[in-house]
Tab-separated table of C-alpha atoms in Angstrom:
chain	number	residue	atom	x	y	z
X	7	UNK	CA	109.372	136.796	20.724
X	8	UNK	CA	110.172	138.153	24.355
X	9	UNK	CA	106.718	139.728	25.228
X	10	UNK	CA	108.623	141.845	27.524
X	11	UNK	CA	111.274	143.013	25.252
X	12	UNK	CA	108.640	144.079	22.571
X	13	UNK	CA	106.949	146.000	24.989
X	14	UNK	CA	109.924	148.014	26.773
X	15	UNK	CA	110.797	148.723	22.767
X	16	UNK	CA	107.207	150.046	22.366
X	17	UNK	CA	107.258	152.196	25.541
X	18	UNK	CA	111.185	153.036	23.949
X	19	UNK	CA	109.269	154.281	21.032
X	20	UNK	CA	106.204	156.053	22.364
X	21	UNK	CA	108.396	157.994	24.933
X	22	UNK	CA	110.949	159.739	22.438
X	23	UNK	CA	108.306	160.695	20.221
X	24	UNK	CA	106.445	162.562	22.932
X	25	UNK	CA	109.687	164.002	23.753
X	26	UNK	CA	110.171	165.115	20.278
X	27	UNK	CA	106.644	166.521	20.174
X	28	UNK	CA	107.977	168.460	23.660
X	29	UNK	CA	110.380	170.657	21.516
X	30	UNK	CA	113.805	168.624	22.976
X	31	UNK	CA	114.775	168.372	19.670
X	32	UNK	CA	114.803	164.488	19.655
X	33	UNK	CA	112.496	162.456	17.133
X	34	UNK	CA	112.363	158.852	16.254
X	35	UNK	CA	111.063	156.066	13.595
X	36	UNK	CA	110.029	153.118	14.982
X	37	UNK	CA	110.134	149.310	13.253
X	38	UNK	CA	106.640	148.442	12.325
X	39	UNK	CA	107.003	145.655	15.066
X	40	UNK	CA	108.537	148.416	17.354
X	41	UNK	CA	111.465	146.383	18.141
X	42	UNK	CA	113.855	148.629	16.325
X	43	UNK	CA	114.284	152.699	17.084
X	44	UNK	CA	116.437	155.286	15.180
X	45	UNK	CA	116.460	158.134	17.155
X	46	UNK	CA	117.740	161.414	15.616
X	47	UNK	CA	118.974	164.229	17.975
X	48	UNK	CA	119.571	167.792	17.233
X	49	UNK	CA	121.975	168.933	20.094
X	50	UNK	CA	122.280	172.985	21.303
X	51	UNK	CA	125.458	173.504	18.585
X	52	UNK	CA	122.745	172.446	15.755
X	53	UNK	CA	124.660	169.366	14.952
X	54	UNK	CA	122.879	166.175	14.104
X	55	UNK	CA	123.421	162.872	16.208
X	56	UNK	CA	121.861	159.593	15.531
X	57	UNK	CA	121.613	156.294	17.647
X	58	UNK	CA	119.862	152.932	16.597
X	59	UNK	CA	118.254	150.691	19.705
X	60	UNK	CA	116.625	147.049	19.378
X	61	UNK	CA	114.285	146.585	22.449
X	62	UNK	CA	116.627	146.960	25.555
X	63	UNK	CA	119.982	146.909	23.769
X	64	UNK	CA	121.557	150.358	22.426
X	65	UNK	CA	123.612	148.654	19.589
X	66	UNK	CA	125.238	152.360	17.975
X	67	UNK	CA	125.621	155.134	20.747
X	68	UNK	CA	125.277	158.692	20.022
X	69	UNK	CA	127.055	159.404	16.268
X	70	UNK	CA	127.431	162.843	14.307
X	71	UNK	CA	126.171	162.777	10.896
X	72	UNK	CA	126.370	165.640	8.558
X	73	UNK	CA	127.165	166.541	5.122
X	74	UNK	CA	130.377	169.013	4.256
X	75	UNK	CA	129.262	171.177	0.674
X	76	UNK	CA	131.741	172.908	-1.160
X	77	UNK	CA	130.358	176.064	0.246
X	78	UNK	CA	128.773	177.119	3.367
X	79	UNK	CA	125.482	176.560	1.605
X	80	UNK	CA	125.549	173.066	0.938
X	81	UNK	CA	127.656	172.192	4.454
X	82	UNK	CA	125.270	170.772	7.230
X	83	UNK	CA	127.362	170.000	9.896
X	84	UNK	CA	126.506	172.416	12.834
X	85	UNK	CA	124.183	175.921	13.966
X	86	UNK	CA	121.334	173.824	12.341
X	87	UNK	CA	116.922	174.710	13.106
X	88	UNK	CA	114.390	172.030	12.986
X	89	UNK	CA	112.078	172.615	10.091
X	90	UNK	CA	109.637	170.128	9.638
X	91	UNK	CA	109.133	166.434	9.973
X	92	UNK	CA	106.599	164.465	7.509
X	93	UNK	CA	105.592	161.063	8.028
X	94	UNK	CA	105.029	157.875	5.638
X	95	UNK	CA	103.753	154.183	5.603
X	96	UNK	CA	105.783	152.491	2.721
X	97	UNK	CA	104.322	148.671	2.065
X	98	UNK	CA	104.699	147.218	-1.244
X	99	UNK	CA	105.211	144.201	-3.465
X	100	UNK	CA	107.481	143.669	-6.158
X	101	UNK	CA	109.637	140.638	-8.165
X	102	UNK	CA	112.976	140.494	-9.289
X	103	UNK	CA	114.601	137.911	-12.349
X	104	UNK	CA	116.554	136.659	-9.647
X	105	UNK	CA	117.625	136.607	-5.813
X	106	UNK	CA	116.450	135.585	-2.313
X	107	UNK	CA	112.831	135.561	-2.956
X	108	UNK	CA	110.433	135.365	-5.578
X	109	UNK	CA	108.455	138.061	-4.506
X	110	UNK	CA	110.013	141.285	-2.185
X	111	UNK	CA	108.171	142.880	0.500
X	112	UNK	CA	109.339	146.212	1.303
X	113	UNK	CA	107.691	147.422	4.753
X	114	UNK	CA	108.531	150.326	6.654
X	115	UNK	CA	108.368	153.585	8.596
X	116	UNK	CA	110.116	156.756	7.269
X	117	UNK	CA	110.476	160.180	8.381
X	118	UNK	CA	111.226	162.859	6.412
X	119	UNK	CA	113.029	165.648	8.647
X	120	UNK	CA	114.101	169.120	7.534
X	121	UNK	CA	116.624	170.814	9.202
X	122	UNK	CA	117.888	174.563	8.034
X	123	UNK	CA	121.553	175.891	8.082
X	124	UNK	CA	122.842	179.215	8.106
X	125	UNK	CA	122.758	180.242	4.912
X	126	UNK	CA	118.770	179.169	4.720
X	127	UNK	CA	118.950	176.128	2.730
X	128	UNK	CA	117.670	173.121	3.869
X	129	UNK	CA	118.629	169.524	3.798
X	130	UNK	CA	116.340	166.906	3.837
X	131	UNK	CA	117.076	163.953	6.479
X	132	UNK	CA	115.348	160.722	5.303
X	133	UNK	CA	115.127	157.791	7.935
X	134	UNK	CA	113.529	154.257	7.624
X	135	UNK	CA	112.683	151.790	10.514
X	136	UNK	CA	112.067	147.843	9.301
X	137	UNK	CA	111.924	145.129	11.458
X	138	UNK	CA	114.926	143.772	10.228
X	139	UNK	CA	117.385	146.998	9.963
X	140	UNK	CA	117.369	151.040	9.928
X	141	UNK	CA	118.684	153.204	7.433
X	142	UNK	CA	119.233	157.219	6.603
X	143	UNK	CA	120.171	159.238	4.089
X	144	UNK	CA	120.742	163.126	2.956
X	145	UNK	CA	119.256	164.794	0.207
X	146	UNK	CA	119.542	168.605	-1.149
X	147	UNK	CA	117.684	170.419	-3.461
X	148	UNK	CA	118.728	173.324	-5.650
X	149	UNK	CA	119.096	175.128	-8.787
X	150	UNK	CA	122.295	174.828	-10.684
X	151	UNK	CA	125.221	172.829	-9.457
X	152	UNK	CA	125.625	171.522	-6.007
X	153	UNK	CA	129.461	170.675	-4.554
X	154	UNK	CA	129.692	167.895	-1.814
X	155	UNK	CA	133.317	167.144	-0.008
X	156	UNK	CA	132.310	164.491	2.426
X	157	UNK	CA	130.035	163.308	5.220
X	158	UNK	CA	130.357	163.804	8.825
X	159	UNK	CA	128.480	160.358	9.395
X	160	UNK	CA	129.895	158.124	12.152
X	161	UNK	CA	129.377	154.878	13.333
X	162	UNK	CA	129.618	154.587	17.122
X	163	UNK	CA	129.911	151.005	18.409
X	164	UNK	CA	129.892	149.255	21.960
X	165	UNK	CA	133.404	149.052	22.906
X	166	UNK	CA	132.940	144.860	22.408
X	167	UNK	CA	131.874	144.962	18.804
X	168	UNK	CA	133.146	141.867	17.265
X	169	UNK	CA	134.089	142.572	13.321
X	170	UNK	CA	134.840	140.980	10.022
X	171	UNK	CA	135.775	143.088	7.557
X	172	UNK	CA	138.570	143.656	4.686
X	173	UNK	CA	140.930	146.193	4.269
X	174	UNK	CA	140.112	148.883	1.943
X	175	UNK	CA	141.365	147.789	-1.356
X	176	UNK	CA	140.067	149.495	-4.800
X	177	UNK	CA	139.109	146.327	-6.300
X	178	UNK	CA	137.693	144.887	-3.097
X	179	UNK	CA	139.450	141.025	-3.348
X	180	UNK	CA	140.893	141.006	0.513
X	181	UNK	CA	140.208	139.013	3.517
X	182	UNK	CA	137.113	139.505	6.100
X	183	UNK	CA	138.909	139.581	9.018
X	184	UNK	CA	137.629	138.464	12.378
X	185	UNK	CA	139.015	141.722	14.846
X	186	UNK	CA	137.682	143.032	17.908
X	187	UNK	CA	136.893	146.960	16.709
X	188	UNK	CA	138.735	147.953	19.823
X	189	UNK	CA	142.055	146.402	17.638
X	190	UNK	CA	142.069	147.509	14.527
X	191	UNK	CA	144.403	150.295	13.470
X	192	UNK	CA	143.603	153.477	12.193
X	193	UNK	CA	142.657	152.248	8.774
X	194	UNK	CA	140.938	152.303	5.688
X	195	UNK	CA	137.859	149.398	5.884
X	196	UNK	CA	135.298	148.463	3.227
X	197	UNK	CA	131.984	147.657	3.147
X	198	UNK	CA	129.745	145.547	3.906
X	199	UNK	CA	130.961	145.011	7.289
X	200	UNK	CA	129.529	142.140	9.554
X	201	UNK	CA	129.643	143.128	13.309
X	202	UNK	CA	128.608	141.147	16.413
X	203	UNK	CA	127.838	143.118	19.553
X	204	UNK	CA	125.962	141.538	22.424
X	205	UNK	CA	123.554	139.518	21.025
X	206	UNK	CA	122.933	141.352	18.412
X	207	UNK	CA	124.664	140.268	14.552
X	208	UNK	CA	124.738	143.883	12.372
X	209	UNK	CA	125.668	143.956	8.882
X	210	UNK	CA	126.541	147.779	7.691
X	211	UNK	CA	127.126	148.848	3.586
X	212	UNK	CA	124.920	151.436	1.315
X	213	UNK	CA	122.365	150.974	-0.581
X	214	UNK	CA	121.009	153.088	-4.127
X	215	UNK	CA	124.316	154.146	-4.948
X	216	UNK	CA	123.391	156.025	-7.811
X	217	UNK	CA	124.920	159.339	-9.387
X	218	UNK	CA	127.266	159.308	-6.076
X	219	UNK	CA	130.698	157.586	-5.867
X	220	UNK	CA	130.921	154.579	-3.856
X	221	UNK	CA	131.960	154.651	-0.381
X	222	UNK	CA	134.393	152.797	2.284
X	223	UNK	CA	135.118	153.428	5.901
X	224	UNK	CA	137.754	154.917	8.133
X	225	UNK	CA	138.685	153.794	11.836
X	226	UNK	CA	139.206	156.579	13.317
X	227	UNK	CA	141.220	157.808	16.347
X	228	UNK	CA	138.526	158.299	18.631
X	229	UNK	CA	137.212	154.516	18.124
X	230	UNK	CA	134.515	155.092	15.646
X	231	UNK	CA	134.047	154.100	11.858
X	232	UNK	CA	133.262	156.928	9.227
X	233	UNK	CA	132.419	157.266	5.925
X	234	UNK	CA	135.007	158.041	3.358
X	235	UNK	CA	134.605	159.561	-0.206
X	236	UNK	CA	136.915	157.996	-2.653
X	237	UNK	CA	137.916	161.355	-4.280
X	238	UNK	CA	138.370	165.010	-2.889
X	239	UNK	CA	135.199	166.524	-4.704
X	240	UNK	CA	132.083	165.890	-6.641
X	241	UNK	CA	129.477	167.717	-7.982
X	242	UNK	CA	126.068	166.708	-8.980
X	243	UNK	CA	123.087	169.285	-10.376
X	244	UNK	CA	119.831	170.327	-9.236
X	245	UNK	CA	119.819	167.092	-6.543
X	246	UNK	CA	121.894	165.633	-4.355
X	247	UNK	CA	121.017	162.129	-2.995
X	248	UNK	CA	123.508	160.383	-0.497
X	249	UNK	CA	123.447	156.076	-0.397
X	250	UNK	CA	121.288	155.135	1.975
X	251	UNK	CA	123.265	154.399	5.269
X	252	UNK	CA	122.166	151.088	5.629
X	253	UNK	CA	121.932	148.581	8.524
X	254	UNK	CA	120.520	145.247	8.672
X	255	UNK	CA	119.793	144.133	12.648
X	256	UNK	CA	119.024	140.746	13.812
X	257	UNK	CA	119.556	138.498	16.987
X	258	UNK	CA	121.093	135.860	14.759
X	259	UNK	CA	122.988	135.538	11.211
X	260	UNK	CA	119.839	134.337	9.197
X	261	UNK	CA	118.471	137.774	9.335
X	262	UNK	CA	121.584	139.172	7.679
X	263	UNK	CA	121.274	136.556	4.964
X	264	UNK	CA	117.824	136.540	4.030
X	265	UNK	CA	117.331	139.926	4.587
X	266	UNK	CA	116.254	142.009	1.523
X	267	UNK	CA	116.775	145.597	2.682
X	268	UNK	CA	119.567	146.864	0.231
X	269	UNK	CA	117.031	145.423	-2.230
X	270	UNK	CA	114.207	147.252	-0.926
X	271	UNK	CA	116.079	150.703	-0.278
X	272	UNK	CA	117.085	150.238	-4.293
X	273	UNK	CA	114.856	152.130	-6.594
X	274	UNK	CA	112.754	150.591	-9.307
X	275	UNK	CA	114.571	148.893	-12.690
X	276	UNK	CA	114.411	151.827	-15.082
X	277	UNK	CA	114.261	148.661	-17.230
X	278	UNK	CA	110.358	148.429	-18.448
X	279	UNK	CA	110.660	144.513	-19.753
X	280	UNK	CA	113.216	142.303	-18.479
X	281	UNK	CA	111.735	139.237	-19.285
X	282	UNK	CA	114.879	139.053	-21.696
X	283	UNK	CA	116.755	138.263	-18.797
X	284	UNK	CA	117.437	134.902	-17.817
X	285	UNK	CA	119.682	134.153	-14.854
X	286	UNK	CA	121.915	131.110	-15.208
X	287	UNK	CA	125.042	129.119	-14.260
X	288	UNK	CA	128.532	131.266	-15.993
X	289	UNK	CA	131.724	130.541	-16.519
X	290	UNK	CA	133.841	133.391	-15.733
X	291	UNK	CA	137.408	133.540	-17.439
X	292	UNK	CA	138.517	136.985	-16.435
X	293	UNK	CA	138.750	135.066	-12.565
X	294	UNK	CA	140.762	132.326	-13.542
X	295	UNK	CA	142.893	133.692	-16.659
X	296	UNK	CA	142.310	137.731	-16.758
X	297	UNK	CA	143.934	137.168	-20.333
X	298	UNK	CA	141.671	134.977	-21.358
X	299	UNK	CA	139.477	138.201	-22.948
X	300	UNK	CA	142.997	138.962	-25.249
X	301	UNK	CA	143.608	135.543	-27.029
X	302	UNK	CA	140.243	133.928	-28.843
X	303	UNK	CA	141.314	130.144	-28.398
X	304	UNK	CA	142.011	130.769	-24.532
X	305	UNK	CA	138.417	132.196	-25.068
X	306	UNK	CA	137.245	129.210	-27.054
X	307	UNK	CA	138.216	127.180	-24.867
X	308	UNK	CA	135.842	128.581	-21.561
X	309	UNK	CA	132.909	128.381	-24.316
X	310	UNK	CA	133.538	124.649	-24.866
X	311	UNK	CA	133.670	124.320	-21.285
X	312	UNK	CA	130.365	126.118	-20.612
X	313	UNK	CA	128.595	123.790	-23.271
X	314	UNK	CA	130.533	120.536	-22.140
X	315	UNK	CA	128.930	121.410	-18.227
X	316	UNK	CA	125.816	122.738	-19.579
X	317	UNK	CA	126.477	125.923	-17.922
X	318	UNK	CA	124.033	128.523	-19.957
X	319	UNK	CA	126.841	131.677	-20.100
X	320	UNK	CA	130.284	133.002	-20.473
């Protein structure tokens, strides 16, 4: 690695956290190999910003984030106060039936930051740094029911950012296009999308999508991607936990594929034994015949398949 890269990351690092520590109402987590920096601002309307930085190269500029409630007391969007900020090492082992790896590492800094709106409740702004991507995510807590419309959250790219990605469709079969961002039309995108910029390969999608509607992307007018709730309204009690905002950072493409960072942002298998599950090769009817599920000889026939190419499943 470029000793002098690492080092002007470092010095990247150790200067916004003194900042923060100033009262400028800037703070940052830094990549355990301090190569990668998401640095949260809080600006003098109280509204949230975010940028992400590997060594010298600022790969997502300045970007709102936010969450609109249902009510004034669940919307963080602006005339937000700086709380608190709590800090955690997270390094830890696990396995998996199946996947990239036998055994996942899941290595990080977070920072837990606490920002206050109006109405005095507070919403809890949870950011990772690994040395192979960044990610955030919002969480409230309260008693009885709590009403979320959408989130402010932007993504802010170089005006060069190189892009494949589909166009939204609900059951995601579409082409990855190869655009320029600069290109593409006010539109409806879905995740994940791959993005070159620089140097730099990005992939962007969500991560512990759980007890939350899955989300898809918006250009937008002013250049910049956003995140876009499939339905008008939702309401969850007691807790509200956004996907994690996840992206996975690399100076080439084999980062983006082995990387295990929507695997490590998951939570545990609420599963306590899955030995009983065995991975193996499947023949999948519904792909090549969608009626193949209605008539039991079309079905027969994909099981004789399976056990004529020794493929264990249907």
């Amino acid at each position: 690695m470029n000793k002098k890269l690492k080092t002007f990351g470092l010095i990247w690092c150790i200067i916004a956290i003194f900042a923060g520590c100033r009262g400028t109402d800037q703070f940052t987590v830094c990549s355990p190999d301090g190569q990668l920096a998401l640095r949260v601002t809080l600006d003098e309307q109280g509204c949230l910003l975010y940028s992400i930085a590997r060594n010298d190269s600022l790969l997502f500029q300045a970007s709102p984030m936010g969450v609109f409630g249902a009510d004034s007391a669940n919307t963080f969007v602006e005339n937000l106060t700086f709380v608190k900020v709590s800090d955690a090492v997270i390094d830890e082992t696990y396995s998996l039936p199946t996947g990239k790896t036998r055994i996942y590492h899941n290595r990080c800094n977070e920072k837990c930051f606490h920002f206050r709106n109006a109405a005095g409740n507070v919403l809890q702004f949870i950011c990772r740094a690994y040395d192979d991507g960044v990610a955030f995510r919002y969480v409230m807590e309260r008693d009885g029911n709590i009403g979320i419309v959408s989130e402010k959250t932007r993504f802010n790219l170089p005006g060069d950012a190189v892009t494949w990605m589909m166009n939204y469709k609900l059951d995601y079969e579409n082409y990855y296009l190869r655009r320029k961002l600069a290109d593409i039309e006010e539109e409806r995108l879905s995740y994940p999308a791959l993005i070159q910029t620089g140097e730099h390969w990005l992939l962007l999608t969500e991560a512990n999508v759980y007890n939350h509607p899955a989300t898809h992307l918006r250009k937008t007018a002013d250049g910049t991607l956003a995140v876009v709730f499939p339905e008008d309204s939702f309401t969850v009690a007691g807790r509200y936990e956004s996907p994690w905002r996840t992206f996975i950072i690399g100076d080439k493409l084999s980062t983006i594929v082995e990387s295990t960072l929507v695997e490590n942002l998951n939570p545990p298998s609420v599963i306590p034994d899955a030995s009983w599950i065995e991975p193996g090769v499947a023949v999948f009817p519904w792909w090549g015949n969608f009626m193949a599920n209605t008539y039991m000889d079309t079905l027969k026939s994909y099981v004789d398949l399976a056990a004529e190419m020794n493929w264990q499943w249907i």
